[in-house]
C-alpha cells in the first residue's frame, strides 16, 4: 500500500463467469476491503464482457479514486476480422457497432477514468498497416485521456519471428527457437535453463 511504483490495483482479470450484476456486487465488497487498508491507490473495476452498466456511477456508491477497465479487441473474438475496416469503425466512430465515441460519452457521464487494460491492433495485418493502426490506436486513447496497455509486449514461441504480426510487440528472432519442454517430466535444471533463455534470446521487434 505504501509503494509509489504501484499505480493501482486491477483486482480481477476478465471475470466473466458470472452476471454483470453479481460482478458489480463482488467488486463493491472488494473495494471496501481494500479501502480499509489503502485509501490512496486507484482501484480498477473490471468490466464484464457485456460492459460496465451494472456498476452505475461509482461516486453514487461511495467509491472514489476508481477507474473502469475493458479489453477491446476489434478484429478478434467475433468482432469482425483483422484489417483496416474494423479498426476504422472502432476508432473513427463509423458503422453501427461499438466505438470509441460511445465509450467516451458513457465514461463522461459516469465521471470515471478508463483503463484499456488490453488491446491488440497490429496482429495479422503486416508491418505497414499494423504499425499505422497501432500508432493511431494509442494516439486516440491518449486523446480521450485513457490509460492503455497493449497485449502483449513480448511473445516467445517455438518457431520465432513476427510473421504477419504476432500477438507480441517483441518476438524471439526467426531461428532463435524456444525449445519445447514437458514440465511434467523436465528436471528443475531444465526448467531453470528454459526460463534463463527468455532473458537472453535474440529478439525481433514489430517494426
PDB file of C-alpha atoms in Angstrom, residues 5-207:
ATOM      1  CA  UNK A   5       5.679   2.326  -8.015  1.00  0.00           C
ATOM      2  CA  UNK A   6       2.195   0.813  -7.819  1.00  0.00           C
ATOM      3  CA  UNK A   7      -0.215   2.819  -9.966  1.00  0.00           C
ATOM      4  CA  UNK A   8      -3.324   0.959  -8.889  1.00  0.00           C
ATOM      5  CA  UNK A   9      -4.982  -2.366  -8.286  1.00  0.00           C
ATOM      6  CA  UNK A  10      -6.518  -4.193 -11.218  1.00  0.00           C
ATOM      7  CA  UNK A  11      -8.185  -6.726  -8.979  1.00  0.00           C
ATOM      8  CA  UNK A  12      -9.665  -9.310 -11.341  1.00  0.00           C
ATOM      9  CA  UNK A  13      -8.806 -10.154 -14.935  1.00  0.00           C
ATOM     10  CA  UNK A  14     -11.780 -10.753 -17.227  1.00  0.00           C
ATOM     11  CA  UNK A  15     -14.089 -12.135 -14.514  1.00  0.00           C
ATOM     12  CA  UNK A  16     -16.844 -13.157 -16.881  1.00  0.00           C
ATOM     13  CA  UNK A  17     -18.025 -16.347 -15.193  1.00  0.00           C
ATOM     14  CA  UNK A  18     -20.925 -14.532 -13.553  1.00  0.00           C
ATOM     15  CA  UNK A  19     -23.547 -11.934 -14.380  1.00  0.00           C
ATOM     16  CA  UNK A  20     -22.645  -8.253 -14.705  1.00  0.00           C
ATOM     17  CA  UNK A  21     -24.878  -7.506 -11.715  1.00  0.00           C
ATOM     18  CA  UNK A  22     -23.171 -10.033  -9.457  1.00  0.00           C
ATOM     19  CA  UNK A  23     -19.763  -8.839 -10.602  1.00  0.00           C
ATOM     20  CA  UNK A  24     -20.634  -5.304  -9.506  1.00  0.00           C
ATOM     21  CA  UNK A  25     -21.692  -6.594  -6.066  1.00  0.00           C
ATOM     22  CA  UNK A  26     -18.493  -8.615  -5.631  1.00  0.00           C
ATOM     23  CA  UNK A  27     -16.338  -5.693  -6.719  1.00  0.00           C
ATOM     24  CA  UNK A  28     -18.109  -3.467  -4.211  1.00  0.00           C
ATOM     25  CA  UNK A  29     -17.126  -5.897  -1.467  1.00  0.00           C
ATOM     26  CA  UNK A  30     -13.514  -5.990  -2.659  1.00  0.00           C
ATOM     27  CA  UNK A  31     -13.412  -2.203  -2.940  1.00  0.00           C
ATOM     28  CA  UNK A  32     -14.427  -1.829   0.725  1.00  0.00           C
ATOM     29  CA  UNK A  33     -11.895  -4.415   1.874  1.00  0.00           C
ATOM     30  CA  UNK A  34      -9.062  -2.657   0.041  1.00  0.00           C
ATOM     31  CA  UNK A  35     -10.051   0.789   1.269  1.00  0.00           C
ATOM     32  CA  UNK A  36      -9.845  -0.433   4.841  1.00  0.00           C
ATOM     33  CA  UNK A  37      -6.077  -0.703   4.438  1.00  0.00           C
ATOM     34  CA  UNK A  38      -5.285   1.581   1.488  1.00  0.00           C
ATOM     35  CA  UNK A  39      -7.050   4.877   0.779  1.00  0.00           C
ATOM     36  CA  UNK A  40      -4.526   6.120  -1.788  1.00  0.00           C
ATOM     37  CA  UNK A  41      -4.220   3.791  -4.751  1.00  0.00           C
ATOM     38  CA  UNK A  42      -6.545   3.659  -7.718  1.00  0.00           C
ATOM     39  CA  UNK A  43      -8.881   0.663  -7.694  1.00  0.00           C
ATOM     40  CA  UNK A  44      -9.628  -0.587 -11.186  1.00  0.00           C
ATOM     41  CA  UNK A  45     -13.108  -2.056 -11.625  1.00  0.00           C
ATOM     42  CA  UNK A  46     -13.120  -4.784 -14.287  1.00  0.00           C
ATOM     43  CA  UNK A  47     -15.767  -4.635 -16.947  1.00  0.00           C
ATOM     44  CA  UNK A  48     -17.889  -7.632 -17.817  1.00  0.00           C
ATOM     45  CA  UNK A  49     -17.803  -8.848 -21.410  1.00  0.00           C
ATOM     46  CA  UNK A  50     -21.245  -7.196 -21.557  1.00  0.00           C
ATOM     47  CA  UNK A  51     -19.860  -3.863 -20.380  1.00  0.00           C
ATOM     48  CA  UNK A  52     -19.915  -1.713 -17.233  1.00  0.00           C
ATOM     49  CA  UNK A  53     -23.545  -0.602 -16.999  1.00  0.00           C
ATOM     50  CA  UNK A  54     -24.289  -2.746 -13.926  1.00  0.00           C
ATOM     51  CA  UNK A  55     -21.912  -0.646 -11.823  1.00  0.00           C
ATOM     52  CA  UNK A  56     -23.793   2.600 -12.223  1.00  0.00           C
ATOM     53  CA  UNK A  57     -21.965   5.798 -11.293  1.00  0.00           C
ATOM     54  CA  UNK A  58     -19.189   4.899  -8.831  1.00  0.00           C
ATOM     55  CA  UNK A  59     -19.420   8.169  -6.872  1.00  0.00           C
ATOM     56  CA  UNK A  60     -23.079   7.442  -6.120  1.00  0.00           C
ATOM     57  CA  UNK A  61     -21.995   4.205  -4.437  1.00  0.00           C
ATOM     58  CA  UNK A  62     -19.368   5.823  -2.235  1.00  0.00           C
ATOM     59  CA  UNK A  63     -16.462   4.892  -4.495  1.00  0.00           C
ATOM     60  CA  UNK A  64     -13.598   7.324  -5.048  1.00  0.00           C
ATOM     61  CA  UNK A  65     -10.334   7.126  -6.969  1.00  0.00           C
ATOM     62  CA  UNK A  66     -11.537   4.324  -9.240  1.00  0.00           C
ATOM     63  CA  UNK A  67     -11.301   3.528 -12.940  1.00  0.00           C
ATOM     64  CA  UNK A  68     -13.120   1.126 -15.207  1.00  0.00           C
ATOM     65  CA  UNK A  69     -11.244  -1.446 -17.297  1.00  0.00           C
ATOM     66  CA  UNK A  70     -12.218  -3.027 -20.598  1.00  0.00           C
ATOM     67  CA  UNK A  71     -10.358  -5.068 -23.230  1.00  0.00           C
ATOM     68  CA  UNK A  72     -11.484  -4.062 -26.732  1.00  0.00           C
ATOM     69  CA  UNK A  73     -10.230  -6.364 -29.494  1.00  0.00           C
ATOM     70  CA  UNK A  74     -11.524  -5.155 -32.875  1.00  0.00           C
ATOM     71  CA  UNK A  75     -10.881  -7.858 -35.460  1.00  0.00           C
ATOM     72  CA  UNK A  76     -10.854 -10.735 -32.972  1.00  0.00           C
ATOM     73  CA  UNK A  77     -13.181 -12.930 -30.919  1.00  0.00           C
ATOM     74  CA  UNK A  78     -16.214 -12.488 -33.122  1.00  0.00           C
ATOM     75  CA  UNK A  79     -15.631  -8.764 -33.678  1.00  0.00           C
ATOM     76  CA  UNK A  80     -15.066  -8.690 -37.431  1.00  0.00           C
ATOM     77  CA  UNK A  81     -11.663  -9.755 -38.720  1.00  0.00           C
ATOM     78  CA  UNK A  82      -8.161  -8.222 -38.633  1.00  0.00           C
ATOM     79  CA  UNK A  83      -7.941  -5.363 -41.133  1.00  0.00           C
ATOM     80  CA  UNK A  84      -8.270  -1.633 -41.572  1.00  0.00           C
ATOM     81  CA  UNK A  85     -12.074  -1.564 -41.748  1.00  0.00           C
ATOM     82  CA  UNK A  86     -12.802  -2.887 -38.250  1.00  0.00           C
ATOM     83  CA  UNK A  87     -10.276  -0.531 -36.643  1.00  0.00           C
ATOM     84  CA  UNK A  88     -11.578   2.449 -38.605  1.00  0.00           C
ATOM     85  CA  UNK A  89     -15.115   1.755 -37.368  1.00  0.00           C
ATOM     86  CA  UNK A  90     -13.898   1.490 -33.761  1.00  0.00           C
ATOM     87  CA  UNK A  91     -11.530   4.477 -33.751  1.00  0.00           C
ATOM     88  CA  UNK A  92     -13.355   6.892 -36.071  1.00  0.00           C
ATOM     89  CA  UNK A  93     -16.851   6.003 -34.841  1.00  0.00           C
ATOM     90  CA  UNK A  94     -18.222   4.828 -38.160  1.00  0.00           C
ATOM     91  CA  UNK A  95     -20.545   1.899 -38.711  1.00  0.00           C
ATOM     92  CA  UNK A  96     -23.254   0.667 -36.365  1.00  0.00           C
ATOM     93  CA  UNK A  97     -21.153  -1.275 -33.848  1.00  0.00           C
ATOM     94  CA  UNK A  98     -19.262  -0.397 -30.694  1.00  0.00           C
ATOM     95  CA  UNK A  99     -16.842   2.510 -30.963  1.00  0.00           C
ATOM     96  CA  UNK A 100     -14.644   4.945 -29.068  1.00  0.00           C
ATOM     97  CA  UNK A 101     -17.181   7.780 -29.227  1.00  0.00           C
ATOM     98  CA  UNK A 102     -19.859   5.715 -27.499  1.00  0.00           C
ATOM     99  CA  UNK A 103     -17.434   4.836 -24.715  1.00  0.00           C
ATOM    100  CA  UNK A 104     -16.284   8.438 -24.345  1.00  0.00           C
ATOM    101  CA  UNK A 105     -19.893   9.567 -23.901  1.00  0.00           C
ATOM    102  CA  UNK A 106     -20.592   6.790 -21.385  1.00  0.00           C
ATOM    103  CA  UNK A 107     -17.493   7.482 -19.298  1.00  0.00           C
ATOM    104  CA  UNK A 108     -18.002  11.248 -19.291  1.00  0.00           C
ATOM    105  CA  UNK A 109     -21.474  10.692 -17.840  1.00  0.00           C
ATOM    106  CA  UNK A 110     -20.049   8.368 -15.189  1.00  0.00           C
ATOM    107  CA  UNK A 111     -17.223  10.826 -14.390  1.00  0.00           C
ATOM    108  CA  UNK A 112     -14.846   7.884 -14.136  1.00  0.00           C
ATOM    109  CA  UNK A 113     -11.383   7.241 -15.513  1.00  0.00           C
ATOM    110  CA  UNK A 114     -10.798   4.483 -18.048  1.00  0.00           C
ATOM    111  CA  UNK A 115      -8.069   1.876 -18.440  1.00  0.00           C
ATOM    112  CA  UNK A 116      -7.837  -0.043 -21.703  1.00  0.00           C
ATOM    113  CA  UNK A 117      -6.132  -2.954 -19.998  1.00  0.00           C
ATOM    114  CA  UNK A 118      -5.597  -4.989 -23.158  1.00  0.00           C
ATOM    115  CA  UNK A 119      -5.791  -4.279 -26.853  1.00  0.00           C
ATOM    116  CA  UNK A 120      -4.091  -5.696 -29.930  1.00  0.00           C
ATOM    117  CA  UNK A 121      -4.347  -3.640 -33.133  1.00  0.00           C
ATOM    118  CA  UNK A 122      -1.432  -4.996 -35.161  1.00  0.00           C
ATOM    119  CA  UNK A 123      -1.744  -8.793 -35.283  1.00  0.00           C
ATOM    120  CA  UNK A 124      -2.067 -10.391 -38.708  1.00  0.00           C
ATOM    121  CA  UNK A 125      -2.048  -7.043 -40.535  1.00  0.00           C
ATOM    122  CA  UNK A 126       1.605  -6.889 -41.596  1.00  0.00           C
ATOM    123  CA  UNK A 127       4.196  -4.339 -40.523  1.00  0.00           C
ATOM    124  CA  UNK A 128       2.860  -1.393 -42.567  1.00  0.00           C
ATOM    125  CA  UNK A 129      -0.853  -1.472 -41.761  1.00  0.00           C
ATOM    126  CA  UNK A 130      -0.292  -2.960 -38.316  1.00  0.00           C
ATOM    127  CA  UNK A 131       2.166  -0.260 -37.344  1.00  0.00           C
ATOM    128  CA  UNK A 132      -0.037   2.574 -38.530  1.00  0.00           C
ATOM    129  CA  UNK A 133      -3.155   1.236 -36.841  1.00  0.00           C
ATOM    130  CA  UNK A 134      -1.201   0.713 -33.617  1.00  0.00           C
ATOM    131  CA  UNK A 135       0.015   4.329 -33.695  1.00  0.00           C
ATOM    132  CA  UNK A 136      -3.467   5.721 -34.322  1.00  0.00           C
ATOM    133  CA  UNK A 137      -4.940   3.498 -31.607  1.00  0.00           C
ATOM    134  CA  UNK A 138      -2.504   4.733 -28.967  1.00  0.00           C
ATOM    135  CA  UNK A 139      -2.992   8.346 -30.074  1.00  0.00           C
ATOM    136  CA  UNK A 140      -6.777   8.017 -29.959  1.00  0.00           C
ATOM    137  CA  UNK A 141      -6.757   6.587 -26.448  1.00  0.00           C
ATOM    138  CA  UNK A 142      -4.388   9.320 -25.254  1.00  0.00           C
ATOM    139  CA  UNK A 143      -6.584  11.993 -26.857  1.00  0.00           C
ATOM    140  CA  UNK A 144      -9.500  10.696 -24.799  1.00  0.00           C
ATOM    141  CA  UNK A 145      -7.464  10.665 -21.596  1.00  0.00           C
ATOM    142  CA  UNK A 146      -7.473   6.875 -21.364  1.00  0.00           C
ATOM    143  CA  UNK A 147      -4.599   4.838 -19.982  1.00  0.00           C
ATOM    144  CA  UNK A 148      -3.780   1.794 -22.109  1.00  0.00           C
ATOM    145  CA  UNK A 149      -1.516  -1.233 -22.198  1.00  0.00           C
ATOM    146  CA  UNK A 150      -1.246  -3.426 -25.283  1.00  0.00           C
ATOM    147  CA  UNK A 151      -1.376  -7.210 -25.180  1.00  0.00           C
ATOM    148  CA  UNK A 152       1.331  -8.246 -25.245  1.00  0.00           C
ATOM    149  CA  UNK A 153       4.764  -6.658 -25.087  1.00  0.00           C
ATOM    150  CA  UNK A 154       6.748  -9.869 -25.562  1.00  0.00           C
ATOM    151  CA  UNK A 155       5.715 -13.191 -27.057  1.00  0.00           C
ATOM    152  CA  UNK A 156       8.130 -16.090 -27.333  1.00  0.00           C
ATOM    153  CA  UNK A 157       7.381 -19.127 -29.471  1.00  0.00           C
ATOM    154  CA  UNK A 158       8.985 -22.356 -30.556  1.00  0.00           C
ATOM    155  CA  UNK A 159       9.166 -21.047 -34.135  1.00  0.00           C
ATOM    156  CA  UNK A 160      10.222 -17.444 -33.542  1.00  0.00           C
ATOM    157  CA  UNK A 161       9.771 -14.388 -35.730  1.00  0.00           C
ATOM    158  CA  UNK A 162       6.991 -11.885 -36.288  1.00  0.00           C
ATOM    159  CA  UNK A 163       5.469 -13.370 -39.431  1.00  0.00           C
ATOM    160  CA  UNK A 164       2.480 -11.241 -40.462  1.00  0.00           C
ATOM    161  CA  UNK A 165       2.261  -9.830 -36.956  1.00  0.00           C
ATOM    162  CA  UNK A 166       2.056 -11.944 -33.826  1.00  0.00           C
ATOM    163  CA  UNK A 167       0.484 -11.030 -30.503  1.00  0.00           C
ATOM    164  CA  UNK A 168       3.767  -9.553 -29.282  1.00  0.00           C
ATOM    165  CA  UNK A 169       5.445  -6.225 -29.965  1.00  0.00           C
ATOM    166  CA  UNK A 170       8.652  -8.161 -29.469  1.00  0.00           C
ATOM    167  CA  UNK A 171       9.187 -11.783 -30.531  1.00  0.00           C
ATOM    168  CA  UNK A 172      12.161 -14.087 -30.398  1.00  0.00           C
ATOM    169  CA  UNK A 173      14.042 -13.730 -33.678  1.00  0.00           C
ATOM    170  CA  UNK A 174      13.490 -16.203 -36.538  1.00  0.00           C
ATOM    171  CA  UNK A 175      15.633 -19.248 -35.900  1.00  0.00           C
ATOM    172  CA  UNK A 176      16.105 -18.345 -32.238  1.00  0.00           C
ATOM    173  CA  UNK A 177      13.806 -21.135 -31.189  1.00  0.00           C
ATOM    174  CA  UNK A 178      12.437 -21.611 -27.711  1.00  0.00           C
ATOM    175  CA  UNK A 179      12.710 -25.363 -27.076  1.00  0.00           C
ATOM    176  CA  UNK A 180       9.606 -27.306 -26.191  1.00  0.00           C
ATOM    177  CA  UNK A 181       9.670 -28.716 -22.693  1.00  0.00           C
ATOM    178  CA  UNK A 182       7.351 -31.138 -20.957  1.00  0.00           C
ATOM    179  CA  UNK A 183       7.038 -29.600 -17.495  1.00  0.00           C
ATOM    180  CA  UNK A 184       5.598 -32.835 -16.124  1.00  0.00           C
ATOM    181  CA  UNK A 185       8.819 -34.682 -16.934  1.00  0.00           C
ATOM    182  CA  UNK A 186      11.512 -31.969 -17.003  1.00  0.00           C
ATOM    183  CA  UNK A 187      14.078 -31.601 -14.261  1.00  0.00           C
ATOM    184  CA  UNK A 188      14.352 -28.422 -12.212  1.00  0.00           C
ATOM    185  CA  UNK A 189      17.623 -27.598 -14.008  1.00  0.00           C
ATOM    186  CA  UNK A 190      15.932 -27.914 -17.411  1.00  0.00           C
ATOM    187  CA  UNK A 191      13.103 -25.622 -16.357  1.00  0.00           C
ATOM    188  CA  UNK A 192      15.512 -23.058 -14.908  1.00  0.00           C
ATOM    189  CA  UNK A 193      17.586 -23.103 -18.102  1.00  0.00           C
ATOM    190  CA  UNK A 194      14.480 -22.531 -20.183  1.00  0.00           C
ATOM    191  CA  UNK A 195      13.483 -19.516 -18.110  1.00  0.00           C
ATOM    192  CA  UNK A 196      17.015 -18.075 -18.324  1.00  0.00           C
ATOM    193  CA  UNK A 197      16.760 -18.326 -22.093  1.00  0.00           C
ATOM    194  CA  UNK A 198      13.801 -15.939 -22.046  1.00  0.00           C
ATOM    195  CA  UNK A 199      16.146 -13.139 -20.962  1.00  0.00           C
ATOM    196  CA  UNK A 200      18.938 -13.787 -23.439  1.00  0.00           C
ATOM    197  CA  UNK A 201      17.303 -14.991 -26.666  1.00  0.00           C
ATOM    198  CA  UNK A 202      17.764 -12.610 -29.660  1.00  0.00           C
ATOM    199  CA  UNK A 203      14.663 -10.506 -30.270  1.00  0.00           C
ATOM    200  CA  UNK A 204      12.789  -9.225 -33.305  1.00  0.00           C
ATOM    201  CA  UNK A 205      10.719  -6.069 -32.693  1.00  0.00           C
ATOM    202  CA  UNK A 206       7.456  -5.489 -34.530  1.00  0.00           C
ATOM    203  CA  UNK A 207       8.501  -2.623 -36.792  1.00  0.00           C
TER     204      UNK A 207
END
